[in-house]
PDB file of C-alpha atoms in Angstrom:
ATOM      1  CA  UNK G   1       6.400 -62.392 -10.554  1.00 50.00           C
ATOM      2  CA  UNK G   2       4.223 -61.234 -13.419  1.00 58.00           C
ATOM      3  CA  UNK G   3       5.416 -58.673 -15.916  1.00 66.00           C
ATOM      4  CA  UNK G   4       2.432 -56.547 -14.964  1.00 78.00           C
ATOM      5  CA  UNK G   5       3.662 -56.179 -11.356  1.00 84.00           C
ATOM      6  CA  UNK G   6       6.882 -54.318 -12.095  1.00 87.00           C
ATOM      7  CA  UNK G   7       5.384 -52.428 -15.039  1.00 88.00           C
ATOM      8  CA  UNK G   8       2.591 -51.253 -12.741  1.00 88.00           C
ATOM      9  CA  UNK G   9       5.136 -50.070 -10.163  1.00 90.00           C
ATOM     10  CA  UNK G  10       6.988 -47.973 -12.733  1.00 91.00           C
ATOM     11  CA  UNK G  11       3.766 -46.535 -14.121  1.00 89.00           C
ATOM     12  CA  UNK G  12       2.352 -45.583 -10.715  1.00 88.00           C
ATOM     13  CA  UNK G  13       5.495 -44.204  -9.040  1.00 87.00           C
ATOM     14  CA  UNK G  14       6.978 -40.973 -10.402  1.00 81.00           C
ATOM     15  CA  UNK G  15      10.629 -40.793 -11.504  1.00 86.00           C
ATOM     16  CA  UNK G  16      13.045 -38.389  -9.768  1.00 83.00           C
ATOM     17  CA  UNK G  17      13.541 -34.876 -11.091  1.00 85.00           C
ATOM     18  CA  UNK G  18      16.390 -34.291 -13.531  1.00 88.00           C
ATOM     19  CA  UNK G  19      16.050 -37.790 -14.930  1.00 93.00           C
ATOM     20  CA  UNK G  20      16.866 -36.782 -18.512  1.00 94.00           C
ATOM     21  CA  UNK G  21      20.232 -35.274 -17.514  1.00 96.00           C
ATOM     22  CA  UNK G  22      21.150 -38.379 -15.518  1.00 96.00           C
ATOM     23  CA  UNK G  23      20.130 -40.587 -18.436  1.00 97.00           C
ATOM     24  CA  UNK G  24      22.413 -38.638 -20.777  1.00 98.00           C
ATOM     25  CA  UNK G  25      25.324 -38.854 -18.329  1.00 98.00           C
ATOM     26  CA  UNK G  26      25.004 -42.629 -18.083  1.00 98.00           C
ATOM     27  CA  UNK G  27      24.637 -43.103 -21.842  1.00 98.00           C
ATOM     28  CA  UNK G  28      27.670 -40.927 -22.578  1.00 98.00           C
ATOM     29  CA  UNK G  29      29.723 -42.728 -19.917  1.00 99.00           C
ATOM     30  CA  UNK G  30      28.819 -46.170 -21.286  1.00 98.00           C
ATOM     31  CA  UNK G  31      29.356 -45.164 -24.913  1.00 98.00           C
ATOM     32  CA  UNK G  32      32.794 -43.771 -24.053  1.00 98.00           C
ATOM     33  CA  UNK G  33      33.905 -47.000 -22.372  1.00 98.00           C
ATOM     34  CA  UNK G  34      32.286 -49.180 -25.032  1.00 97.00           C
ATOM     35  CA  UNK G  35      34.505 -47.428 -27.586  1.00 97.00           C
ATOM     36  CA  UNK G  36      37.538 -48.279 -25.423  1.00 96.00           C
ATOM     37  CA  UNK G  37      36.484 -51.894 -24.862  1.00 95.00           C
ATOM     38  CA  UNK G  38      36.354 -51.352 -21.101  1.00 97.00           C
ATOM     39  CA  UNK G  39      34.233 -53.243 -18.609  1.00 98.00           C
ATOM     40  CA  UNK G  40      31.633 -51.053 -16.877  1.00 99.00           C
ATOM     41  CA  UNK G  41      30.332 -51.962 -13.414  1.00 99.00           C
ATOM     42  CA  UNK G  42      27.147 -50.592 -11.902  1.00 99.00           C
ATOM     43  CA  UNK G  43      27.617 -50.589  -8.124  1.00 99.00           C
ATOM     44  CA  UNK G  44      24.471 -49.816  -6.137  1.00 99.00           C
ATOM     45  CA  UNK G  45      25.062 -48.826  -2.531  1.00 98.00           C
ATOM     46  CA  UNK G  46      23.221 -47.635   0.568  1.00 97.00           C
ATOM     47  CA  UNK G  47      19.614 -47.969   1.671  1.00 96.00           C
ATOM     48  CA  UNK G  48      16.376 -46.736   0.145  1.00 96.00           C
ATOM     49  CA  UNK G  49      13.640 -44.820   1.939  1.00 94.00           C
ATOM     50  CA  UNK G  50       9.894 -45.380   1.694  1.00 92.00           C
ATOM     51  CA  UNK G  51       8.013 -42.116   2.340  1.00 90.00           C
ATOM     52  CA  UNK G  52       4.840 -42.244   4.430  1.00 88.00           C
ATOM     53  CA  UNK G  53       3.553 -38.909   3.077  1.00 86.00           C
ATOM     54  CA  UNK G  54       3.732 -37.081  -0.250  1.00 85.00           C
ATOM     55  CA  UNK G  55       5.075 -34.032   1.611  1.00 84.00           C
ATOM     56  CA  UNK G  56       7.507 -36.261   3.396  1.00 84.00           C
ATOM     57  CA  UNK G  57       8.208 -35.851   7.094  1.00 84.00           C
ATOM     58  CA  UNK G  58       8.301 -39.515   8.045  1.00 87.00           C
ATOM     59  CA  UNK G  59       9.688 -42.476   6.155  1.00 86.00           C
ATOM     60  CA  UNK G  60      10.760 -46.091   6.599  1.00 87.00           C
ATOM     61  CA  UNK G  61      14.492 -46.559   6.024  1.00 89.00           C
ATOM     62  CA  UNK G  62      16.676 -49.561   5.284  1.00 88.00           C
ATOM     63  CA  UNK G  63      19.786 -50.177   7.376  1.00 82.00           C
ATOM     64  CA  UNK G  64      22.940 -49.426   5.351  1.00 91.00           C
ATOM     65  CA  UNK G  65      25.820 -46.975   5.583  1.00 92.00           C
ATOM     66  CA  UNK G  66      27.017 -48.010   2.127  1.00 94.00           C
ATOM     67  CA  UNK G  67      30.303 -49.450   3.409  1.00 95.00           C
ATOM     68  CA  UNK G  68      30.352 -52.538   1.177  1.00 97.00           C
ATOM     69  CA  UNK G  69      29.325 -50.663  -1.960  1.00 98.00           C
ATOM     70  CA  UNK G  70      31.831 -47.829  -1.501  1.00 98.00           C
ATOM     71  CA  UNK G  71      34.736 -50.172  -0.719  1.00 98.00           C
ATOM     72  CA  UNK G  72      33.822 -52.499  -3.585  1.00 98.00           C
ATOM     73  CA  UNK G  73      33.666 -49.597  -6.037  1.00 99.00           C
ATOM     74  CA  UNK G  74      37.240 -48.683  -5.090  1.00 98.00           C
ATOM     75  CA  UNK G  75      38.505 -52.200  -5.719  1.00 98.00           C
ATOM     76  CA  UNK G  76      36.698 -52.388  -9.062  1.00 99.00           C
ATOM     77  CA  UNK G  77      38.404 -49.127 -10.042  1.00 99.00           C
ATOM     78  CA  UNK G  78      41.796 -50.418  -8.899  1.00 98.00           C
ATOM     79  CA  UNK G  79      41.210 -53.470 -11.119  1.00 98.00           C
ATOM     80  CA  UNK G  80      40.758 -51.252 -14.174  1.00 98.00           C
ATOM     81  CA  UNK G  81      36.955 -51.323 -14.420  1.00 98.00           C
ATOM     82  CA  UNK G  82      34.904 -48.198 -15.040  1.00 99.00           C
ATOM     83  CA  UNK G  83      32.251 -47.695 -12.359  1.00 99.00           C
ATOM     84  CA  UNK G  84      28.813 -46.128 -12.219  1.00 99.00           C
ATOM     85  CA  UNK G  85      28.404 -45.638  -8.474  1.00 99.00           C
ATOM     86  CA  UNK G  86      24.686 -45.345  -7.749  1.00 99.00           C
ATOM     87  CA  UNK G  87      24.453 -44.504  -4.077  1.00 98.00           C
ATOM     88  CA  UNK G  88      22.163 -43.204  -1.370  1.00 97.00           C
ATOM     89  CA  UNK G  89      22.611 -39.490  -0.775  1.00 96.00           C
ATOM     90  CA  UNK G  90      25.071 -38.903   2.102  1.00 95.00           C
ATOM     91  CA  UNK G  91      26.095 -42.567   2.276  1.00 96.00           C
ATOM     92  CA  UNK G  92      29.765 -43.553   2.069  1.00 97.00           C
ATOM     93  CA  UNK G  93      31.595 -42.992  -1.218  1.00 97.00           C
ATOM     94  CA  UNK G  94      34.809 -44.432  -2.670  1.00 98.00           C
ATOM     95  CA  UNK G  95      37.961 -42.589  -1.538  1.00 96.00           C
ATOM     96  CA  UNK G  96      35.957 -40.079   0.535  1.00 94.00           C
ATOM     97  CA  UNK G  97      35.064 -42.878   2.968  1.00 96.00           C
ATOM     98  CA  UNK G  98      38.607 -42.941   4.376  1.00 94.00           C
ATOM     99  CA  UNK G  99      38.414 -39.483   5.978  1.00 92.00           C
ATOM    100  CA  UNK G 100      35.659 -38.222   8.267  1.00 90.00           C
ATOM    101  CA  UNK G 101      34.550 -34.597   8.105  1.00 89.00           C
ATOM    102  CA  UNK G 102      35.476 -34.059  11.764  1.00 92.00           C
ATOM    103  CA  UNK G 103      39.021 -35.420  11.222  1.00 90.00           C
ATOM    104  CA  UNK G 104      39.396 -33.215   8.176  1.00 90.00           C
ATOM    105  CA  UNK G 105      38.277 -30.090  10.045  1.00 90.00           C
ATOM    106  CA  UNK G 106      40.587 -30.934  12.953  1.00 90.00           C
ATOM    107  CA  UNK G 107      43.533 -31.100  10.545  1.00 92.00           C
ATOM    108  CA  UNK G 108      42.893 -27.726   8.895  1.00 91.00           C
ATOM    109  CA  UNK G 109      44.634 -24.633  10.191  1.00 92.00           C
ATOM    110  CA  UNK G 110      43.642 -21.226   8.753  1.00 92.00           C
ATOM    111  CA  UNK G 111      46.326 -18.566   8.416  1.00 90.00           C
ATOM    112  CA  UNK G 112      46.659 -15.118   6.906  1.00 89.00           C
ATOM    113  CA  UNK G 113      49.189 -14.916   4.072  1.00 90.00           C
ATOM    114  CA  UNK G 114      51.450 -12.017   3.138  1.00 89.00           C
ATOM    115  CA  UNK G 115      48.873 -10.669   0.663  1.00 89.00           C
ATOM    116  CA  UNK G 116      46.276 -10.474   3.481  1.00 88.00           C
ATOM    117  CA  UNK G 117      44.208 -13.365   2.089  1.00 93.00           C
ATOM    118  CA  UNK G 118      43.218 -16.329   4.219  1.00 93.00           C
ATOM    119  CA  UNK G 119      44.458 -19.802   3.364  1.00 92.00           C
ATOM    120  CA  UNK G 120      44.248 -23.288   4.831  1.00 90.00           C
ATOM    121  CA  UNK G 121      47.104 -25.571   5.811  1.00 90.00           C
ATOM    122  CA  UNK G 122      46.676 -29.297   6.425  1.00 91.00           C
ATOM    123  CA  UNK G 123      48.479 -30.393   9.555  1.00 89.00           C
ATOM    124  CA  UNK G 124      49.100 -33.686  11.312  1.00 86.00           C
ATOM    125  CA  UNK G 125      49.281 -37.304  10.216  1.00 85.00           C
ATOM    126  CA  UNK G 126      46.218 -36.988   7.976  1.00 90.00           C
ATOM    127  CA  UNK G 127      48.211 -34.919   5.475  1.00 91.00           C
ATOM    128  CA  UNK G 128      49.930 -37.871   3.770  1.00 91.00           C
ATOM    129  CA  UNK G 129      46.665 -39.815   3.643  1.00 91.00           C
ATOM    130  CA  UNK G 130      44.912 -36.874   1.962  1.00 92.00           C
ATOM    131  CA  UNK G 131      47.693 -36.546  -0.604  1.00 93.00           C
ATOM    132  CA  UNK G 132      47.475 -40.229  -1.570  1.00 94.00           C
ATOM    133  CA  UNK G 133      43.664 -40.232  -1.646  1.00 95.00           C
ATOM    134  CA  UNK G 134      43.491 -37.037  -3.682  1.00 95.00           C
ATOM    135  CA  UNK G 135      46.043 -38.295  -6.216  1.00 96.00           C
ATOM    136  CA  UNK G 136      44.147 -41.571  -6.642  1.00 96.00           C
ATOM    137  CA  UNK G 137      40.738 -39.886  -6.876  1.00 97.00           C
ATOM    138  CA  UNK G 138      41.846 -37.179  -9.309  1.00 97.00           C
ATOM    139  CA  UNK G 139      43.564 -39.809 -11.446  1.00 97.00           C
ATOM    140  CA  UNK G 140      40.320 -41.792 -11.678  1.00 98.00           C
ATOM    141  CA  UNK G 141      38.336 -38.689 -12.639  1.00 98.00           C
ATOM    142  CA  UNK G 142      40.926 -37.619 -15.219  1.00 98.00           C
ATOM    143  CA  UNK G 143      40.460 -40.973 -16.986  1.00 98.00           C
ATOM    144  CA  UNK G 144      36.647 -40.692 -16.805  1.00 98.00           C
ATOM    145  CA  UNK G 145      36.472 -43.978 -14.884  1.00 99.00           C
ATOM    146  CA  UNK G 146      33.864 -42.983 -12.275  1.00 99.00           C
ATOM    147  CA  UNK G 147      30.332 -41.624 -12.575  1.00 99.00           C
ATOM    148  CA  UNK G 148      28.402 -40.962  -9.351  1.00 98.00           C
ATOM    149  CA  UNK G 149      24.595 -40.966  -9.270  1.00 98.00           C
ATOM    150  CA  UNK G 150      22.524 -40.325  -6.122  1.00 97.00           C
ATOM    151  CA  UNK G 151      19.169 -41.655  -4.944  1.00 96.00           C
ATOM    152  CA  UNK G 152      17.162 -41.451  -1.728  1.00 95.00           C
ATOM    153  CA  UNK G 153      13.735 -43.004  -2.188  1.00 94.00           C
ATOM    154  CA  UNK G 154      12.806 -46.472  -3.362  1.00 95.00           C
ATOM    155  CA  UNK G 155      11.068 -44.958  -6.385  1.00 94.00           C
ATOM    156  CA  UNK G 156      14.147 -43.002  -7.481  1.00 96.00           C
ATOM    157  CA  UNK G 157      16.341 -46.106  -7.057  1.00 97.00           C
ATOM    158  CA  UNK G 158      14.021 -48.214  -9.218  1.00 96.00           C
ATOM    159  CA  UNK G 159      13.852 -45.649 -12.020  1.00 97.00           C
ATOM    160  CA  UNK G 160      17.619 -45.086 -11.980  1.00 98.00           C
ATOM    161  CA  UNK G 161      18.291 -48.833 -12.090  1.00 98.00           C
ATOM    162  CA  UNK G 162      16.118 -49.119 -15.193  1.00 97.00           C
ATOM    163  CA  UNK G 163      17.947 -46.214 -16.880  1.00 97.00           C
ATOM    164  CA  UNK G 164      21.334 -47.697 -15.979  1.00 98.00           C
ATOM    165  CA  UNK G 165      20.267 -50.992 -17.541  1.00 98.00           C
ATOM    166  CA  UNK G 166      19.192 -49.234 -20.735  1.00 98.00           C
ATOM    167  CA  UNK G 167      22.506 -47.378 -20.929  1.00 98.00           C
ATOM    168  CA  UNK G 168      24.548 -50.537 -20.252  1.00 98.00           C
ATOM    169  CA  UNK G 169      22.631 -52.904 -22.511  1.00 97.00           C
ATOM    170  CA  UNK G 170      24.838 -52.077 -25.509  1.00 95.00           C
ATOM    171  CA  UNK G 171      27.900 -53.216 -23.514  1.00 98.00           C
ATOM    172  CA  UNK G 172      26.761 -56.834 -23.676  1.00 97.00           C
ATOM    173  CA  UNK G 173      29.150 -59.019 -21.667  1.00 97.00           C
ATOM    174  CA  UNK G 174      31.254 -55.962 -20.791  1.00 98.00           C
ATOM    175  CA  UNK G 175      28.613 -55.020 -18.184  1.00 98.00           C
ATOM    176  CA  UNK G 176      28.618 -56.086 -14.528  1.00 99.00           C
ATOM    177  CA  UNK G 177      25.751 -55.316 -12.152  1.00 99.00           C
ATOM    178  CA  UNK G 178      26.873 -55.394  -8.515  1.00 99.00           C
ATOM    179  CA  UNK G 179      23.649 -54.812  -6.608  1.00 98.00           C
ATOM    180  CA  UNK G 180      24.825 -54.062  -3.067  1.00 98.00           C
ATOM    181  CA  UNK G 181      22.143 -51.504  -2.154  1.00 97.00           C
ATOM    182  CA  UNK G 182      19.757 -52.328   0.698  1.00 95.00           C
ATOM    183  CA  UNK G 183      16.502 -52.021  -1.233  1.00 95.00           C
ATOM    184  CA  UNK G 184      13.169 -51.852   0.568  1.00 94.00           C
ATOM    185  CA  UNK G 185      11.000 -54.969   0.348  1.00 92.00           C
ATOM    186  CA  UNK G 186       7.804 -53.081   1.178  1.00 92.00           C
ATOM    187  CA  UNK G 187       6.307 -49.748   0.145  1.00 91.00           C
ATOM    188  CA  UNK G 188       3.170 -47.611   0.243  1.00 89.00           C
ATOM    189  CA  UNK G 189       1.626 -47.068  -3.195  1.00 86.00           C
ATOM    190  CA  UNK G 190       1.318 -43.435  -4.284  1.00 84.00           C
ATOM    191  CA  UNK G 191      -2.473 -43.453  -4.222  1.00 84.00           C
ATOM    192  CA  UNK G 192      -2.538 -44.773  -0.632  1.00 84.00           C
ATOM    193  CA  UNK G 193      -0.032 -42.297   0.767  1.00 82.00           C
ATOM    194  CA  UNK G 194      -1.094 -39.357   2.948  1.00 80.00           C
ATOM    195  CA  UNK G 195      -0.660 -35.955   1.313  1.00 84.00           C
ATOM    196  CA  UNK G 196       0.452 -34.036   4.407  1.00 88.00           C
ATOM    197  CA  UNK G 197       2.177 -34.900   7.667  1.00 88.00           C
ATOM    198  CA  UNK G 198       0.381 -37.722   9.453  1.00 80.00           C
ATOM    199  CA  UNK G 199      -1.169 -36.556  12.710  1.00 81.00           C
ATOM    200  CA  UNK G 200       0.462 -37.783  15.916  1.00 83.00           C
ATOM    201  CA  UNK G 201      -2.746 -37.402  17.948  1.00 80.00           C
ATOM    202  CA  UNK G 202      -3.671 -41.053  17.548  1.00 82.00           C
ATOM    203  CA  UNK G 203      -2.101 -44.383  16.528  1.00 88.00           C
ATOM    204  CA  UNK G 204      -1.857 -45.266  12.860  1.00 84.00           C
ATOM    205  CA  UNK G 205      -2.108 -48.538  10.985  1.00 86.00           C
ATOM    206  CA  UNK G 206       0.081 -48.914   7.912  1.00 85.00           C
ATOM    207  CA  UNK G 207      -0.441 -51.492   5.196  1.00 87.00           C
ATOM    208  CA  UNK G 208       2.682 -51.981   3.102  1.00 89.00           C
ATOM    209  CA  UNK G 209       2.727 -53.679  -0.286  1.00 90.00           C
ATOM    210  CA  UNK G 210       5.480 -55.942  -1.614  1.00 92.00           C
ATOM    211  CA  UNK G 211       8.004 -54.257  -3.888  1.00 93.00           C
ATOM    212  CA  UNK G 212       8.219 -56.093  -7.242  1.00 92.00           C
ATOM    213  CA  UNK G 213      11.542 -57.916  -7.611  1.00 91.00           C
ATOM    214  CA  UNK G 214      13.238 -56.262 -10.587  1.00 93.00           C
ATOM    215  CA  UNK G 215      16.026 -58.846 -10.748  1.00 95.00           C
ATOM    216  CA  UNK G 216      13.803 -60.902 -13.030  1.00 93.00           C
ATOM    217  CA  UNK G 217      13.217 -58.242 -15.726  1.00 95.00           C
ATOM    218  CA  UNK G 218      16.805 -57.034 -15.316  1.00 97.00           C
ATOM    219  CA  UNK G 219      18.213 -60.471 -16.144  1.00 96.00           C
ATOM    220  CA  UNK G 220      15.551 -61.621 -18.586  1.00 94.00           C
ATOM    221  CA  UNK G 221      14.712 -58.472 -20.562  1.00 95.00           C
ATOM    222  CA  UNK G 222      16.909 -55.470 -19.815  1.00 97.00           C
ATOM    223  CA  UNK G 223      20.492 -56.799 -19.821  1.00 98.00           C
ATOM    224  CA  UNK G 224      20.362 -60.515 -20.727  1.00 96.00           C
ATOM    225  CA  UNK G 225      24.086 -60.652 -21.583  1.00 97.00           C
ATOM    226  CA  UNK G 226      25.373 -58.909 -18.450  1.00 98.00           C
ATOM    227  CA  UNK G 227      27.069 -60.486 -15.430  1.00 98.00           C
ATOM    228  CA  UNK G 228      24.556 -59.803 -12.652  1.00 98.00           C
ATOM    229  CA  UNK G 229      25.452 -60.144  -8.961  1.00 98.00           C
ATOM    230  CA  UNK G 230      22.994 -59.762  -6.093  1.00 97.00           C
ATOM    231  CA  UNK G 231      23.381 -59.873  -2.318  1.00 96.00           C
ATOM    232  CA  UNK G 232      21.453 -61.786   0.297  1.00 93.00           C
ATOM    233  CA  UNK G 233      21.641 -60.512   3.884  1.00 88.00           C
ATOM    234  CA  UNK G 234      20.195 -62.605   6.698  1.00 87.00           C
ATOM    235  CA  UNK G 235      20.326 -62.526  10.484  1.00 84.00           C
ATOM    236  CA  UNK G 236      19.987 -66.327  10.658  1.00 86.00           C
ATOM    237  CA  UNK G 237      23.068 -68.021   9.222  1.00 86.00           C
ATOM    238  CA  UNK G 238      21.318 -71.396   8.940  1.00 88.00           C
ATOM    239  CA  UNK G 239      18.980 -70.239   6.146  1.00 92.00           C
ATOM    240  CA  UNK G 240      21.432 -68.026   4.239  1.00 92.00           C
ATOM    241  CA  UNK G 241      22.669 -70.484   1.593  1.00 92.00           C
ATOM    242  CA  UNK G 242      19.189 -71.913   1.070  1.00 93.00           C
ATOM    243  CA  UNK G 243      17.745 -68.455   0.369  1.00 93.00           C
ATOM    244  CA  UNK G 244      20.679 -67.522  -1.877  1.00 94.00           C
ATOM    245  CA  UNK G 245      20.154 -70.697  -3.938  1.00 94.00           C
ATOM    246  CA  UNK G 246      16.451 -69.934  -4.200  1.00 94.00           C
ATOM    247  CA  UNK G 247      17.188 -66.435  -5.517  1.00 94.00           C
ATOM    248  CA  UNK G 248      19.674 -67.812  -8.045  1.00 94.00           C
ATOM    249  CA  UNK G 249      17.149 -70.348  -9.282  1.00 93.00           C
ATOM    250  CA  UNK G 250      14.280 -67.868  -9.411  1.00 94.00           C
ATOM    251  CA  UNK G 251      16.018 -65.026 -11.240  1.00 94.00           C
ATOM    252  CA  UNK G 252      18.642 -66.835 -13.300  1.00 93.00           C
ATOM    253  CA  UNK G 253      21.570 -64.488 -12.668  1.00 96.00           C
ATOM    254  CA  UNK G 254      25.221 -65.450 -12.199  1.00 94.00           C
ATOM    255  CA  UNK G 255      26.099 -64.977  -8.537  1.00 97.00           C
ATOM    256  CA  UNK G 256      24.520 -64.388  -5.142  1.00 97.00           C
ATOM    257  CA  UNK G 257      26.817 -63.164  -2.375  1.00 97.00           C
ATOM    258  CA  UNK G 258      25.393 -64.221   0.966  1.00 95.00           C
ATOM    259  CA  UNK G 259      26.289 -62.487   4.199  1.00 93.00           C
ATOM    260  CA  UNK G 260      25.079 -62.723   7.779  1.00 89.00           C
ATOM    261  CA  UNK G 261      24.502 -59.440   9.601  1.00 86.00           C
ATOM    262  CA  UNK G 262      26.996 -59.860  12.447  1.00 88.00           C
ATOM    263  CA  UNK G 263      29.808 -61.541  10.470  1.00 88.00           C
ATOM    264  CA  UNK G 264      29.539 -59.683   7.146  1.00 91.00           C
ATOM    265  CA  UNK G 265      32.905 -57.914   7.555  1.00 90.00           C
ATOM    266  CA  UNK G 266      34.747 -61.219   7.997  1.00 94.00           C
ATOM    267  CA  UNK G 267      32.859 -63.750   5.894  1.00 94.00           C
ATOM    268  CA  UNK G 268      30.655 -63.987   2.812  1.00 95.00           C
ATOM    269  CA  UNK G 269      29.527 -66.968   0.739  1.00 95.00           C
ATOM    270  CA  UNK G 270      29.604 -67.061  -3.056  1.00 97.00           C
ATOM    271  CA  UNK G 271      26.627 -69.046  -4.352  1.00 96.00           C
ATOM    272  CA  UNK G 272      26.623 -70.013  -8.042  1.00 95.00           C
ATOM    273  CA  UNK G 273      25.159 -72.788 -10.192  1.00 92.00           C
ATOM    274  CA  UNK G 274      28.331 -74.795  -9.518  1.00 93.00           C
ATOM    275  CA  UNK G 275      27.953 -74.609  -5.732  1.00 93.00           C
ATOM    276  CA  UNK G 276      29.002 -72.375  -2.871  1.00 94.00           C
ATOM    277  CA  UNK G 277      32.349 -71.253  -1.507  1.00 95.00           C
ATOM    278  CA  UNK G 278      33.214 -68.997   1.447  1.00 95.00           C
ATOM    279  CA  UNK G 279      35.393 -65.896   1.356  1.00 95.00           C
ATOM    280  CA  UNK G 280      36.870 -65.334   4.817  1.00 95.00           C
ATOM    281  CA  UNK G 281      39.368 -62.965   6.391  1.00 94.00           C
ATOM    282  CA  UNK G 282      40.539 -63.031  10.000  1.00 89.00           C
ATOM    283  CA  UNK G 283      40.024 -60.335  12.611  1.00 86.00           C
ATOM    284  CA  UNK G 284      43.814 -59.954  12.647  1.00 89.00           C
ATOM    285  CA  UNK G 285      43.722 -59.150   8.922  1.00 89.00           C
ATOM    286  CA  UNK G 286      41.041 -56.540   9.570  1.00 88.00           C
ATOM    287  CA  UNK G 287      43.121 -54.974  12.350  1.00 89.00           C
ATOM    288  CA  UNK G 288      46.031 -54.727   9.885  1.00 90.00           C
ATOM    289  CA  UNK G 289      43.811 -52.768   7.490  1.00 89.00           C
ATOM    290  CA  UNK G 290      42.594 -55.513   5.144  1.00 92.00           C
ATOM    291  CA  UNK G 291      39.033 -55.346   3.840  1.00 96.00           C
ATOM    292  CA  UNK G 292      36.984 -58.337   2.760  1.00 96.00           C
ATOM    293  CA  UNK G 293      35.767 -56.372  -0.264  1.00 97.00           C
ATOM    294  CA  UNK G 294      39.243 -56.626  -1.800  1.00 96.00           C
ATOM    295  CA  UNK G 295      38.943 -60.428  -1.789  1.00 96.00           C
ATOM    296  CA  UNK G 296      35.306 -60.339  -2.914  1.00 98.00           C
ATOM    297  CA  UNK G 297      36.151 -58.274  -5.993  1.00 98.00           C
ATOM    298  CA  UNK G 298      39.208 -60.372  -6.874  1.00 98.00           C
ATOM    299  CA  UNK G 299      37.172 -63.595  -6.687  1.00 97.00           C
ATOM    300  CA  UNK G 300      34.234 -62.050  -8.528  1.00 98.00           C
ATOM    301  CA  UNK G 301      36.400 -60.798 -11.396  1.00 98.00           C
ATOM    302  CA  UNK G 302      37.924 -64.271 -11.742  1.00 97.00           C
ATOM    303  CA  UNK G 303      34.386 -65.638 -12.151  1.00 97.00           C
ATOM    304  CA  UNK G 304      33.538 -62.836 -14.563  1.00 97.00           C
ATOM    305  CA  UNK G 305      36.521 -63.625 -16.799  1.00 96.00           C
ATOM    306  CA  UNK G 306      35.381 -67.257 -17.050  1.00 94.00           C
ATOM    307  CA  UNK G 307      31.847 -66.090 -17.860  1.00 95.00           C
ATOM    308  CA  UNK G 308      33.063 -63.680 -20.526  1.00 93.00           C
ATOM    309  CA  UNK G 309      35.245 -66.312 -22.189  1.00 90.00           C
ATOM    310  CA  UNK G 310      32.337 -68.733 -22.492  1.00 84.00           C
ATOM    311  CA  UNK G 311      30.560 -68.710 -25.834  1.00 52.00           C
TER     312      UNK G 311
END
């Protein structure tokens, strides 16, 4: 991919509003942890949308609830890493993911206190879970270990990724990029997009352009010292390792985690320059509450320590 391709994308697609404030938040977060000698992980999570109109009514979306990213962020935090969690708006988040809104509402009981004010009481088995989750979450926030950034569109994701790279560049080898977001492969350029809602009176033909692969500039120019991890999702298991190896060779990063759509909760494959190795958990382990992300992060951090210790 030519340098002009991704530069053209950034020049032609507008950044999200409030970008300066987000940039300052990320810089301050990274500077704080750089002063402490902490590792900072950027976890991207959830899918991106591609609008079909400037005044967006319709869009093309990528399949992702953000499960892997949210769970992985938790395990990075439990391992002592600071995390910038860059996620799709309304996708799953660390800690919050364990309790649904409906379960929370079902557990709340309003009552009128002696001073005639209304209060809420948490009832049922969810109470202990909420106490443990709240203690863990508040403890993370008190130590300034988690920064959450939201995106929705492909354009906002791309601009935020660039800003995160600029903020994390000074961390050198203390930076990990864990790119678990489901990023669109195709988009409609700004100048080709309809201004208003597309009429439904007749069929439409859409021509989508390829999204420039920013892994190359990320690894080569933006954060050349960082430990960069990408994901490869396929529906055909027979081509998964081959495509992961191709990505590793093309972009020159440290690790590709391959997963097949229907088995991704039980098995992934680590693909590195040294070869490939599976990470597998059984369905019985899953039923007992284990998550494959715990094993992914443990294995990944072992690889990262070896990388960091190399001259």
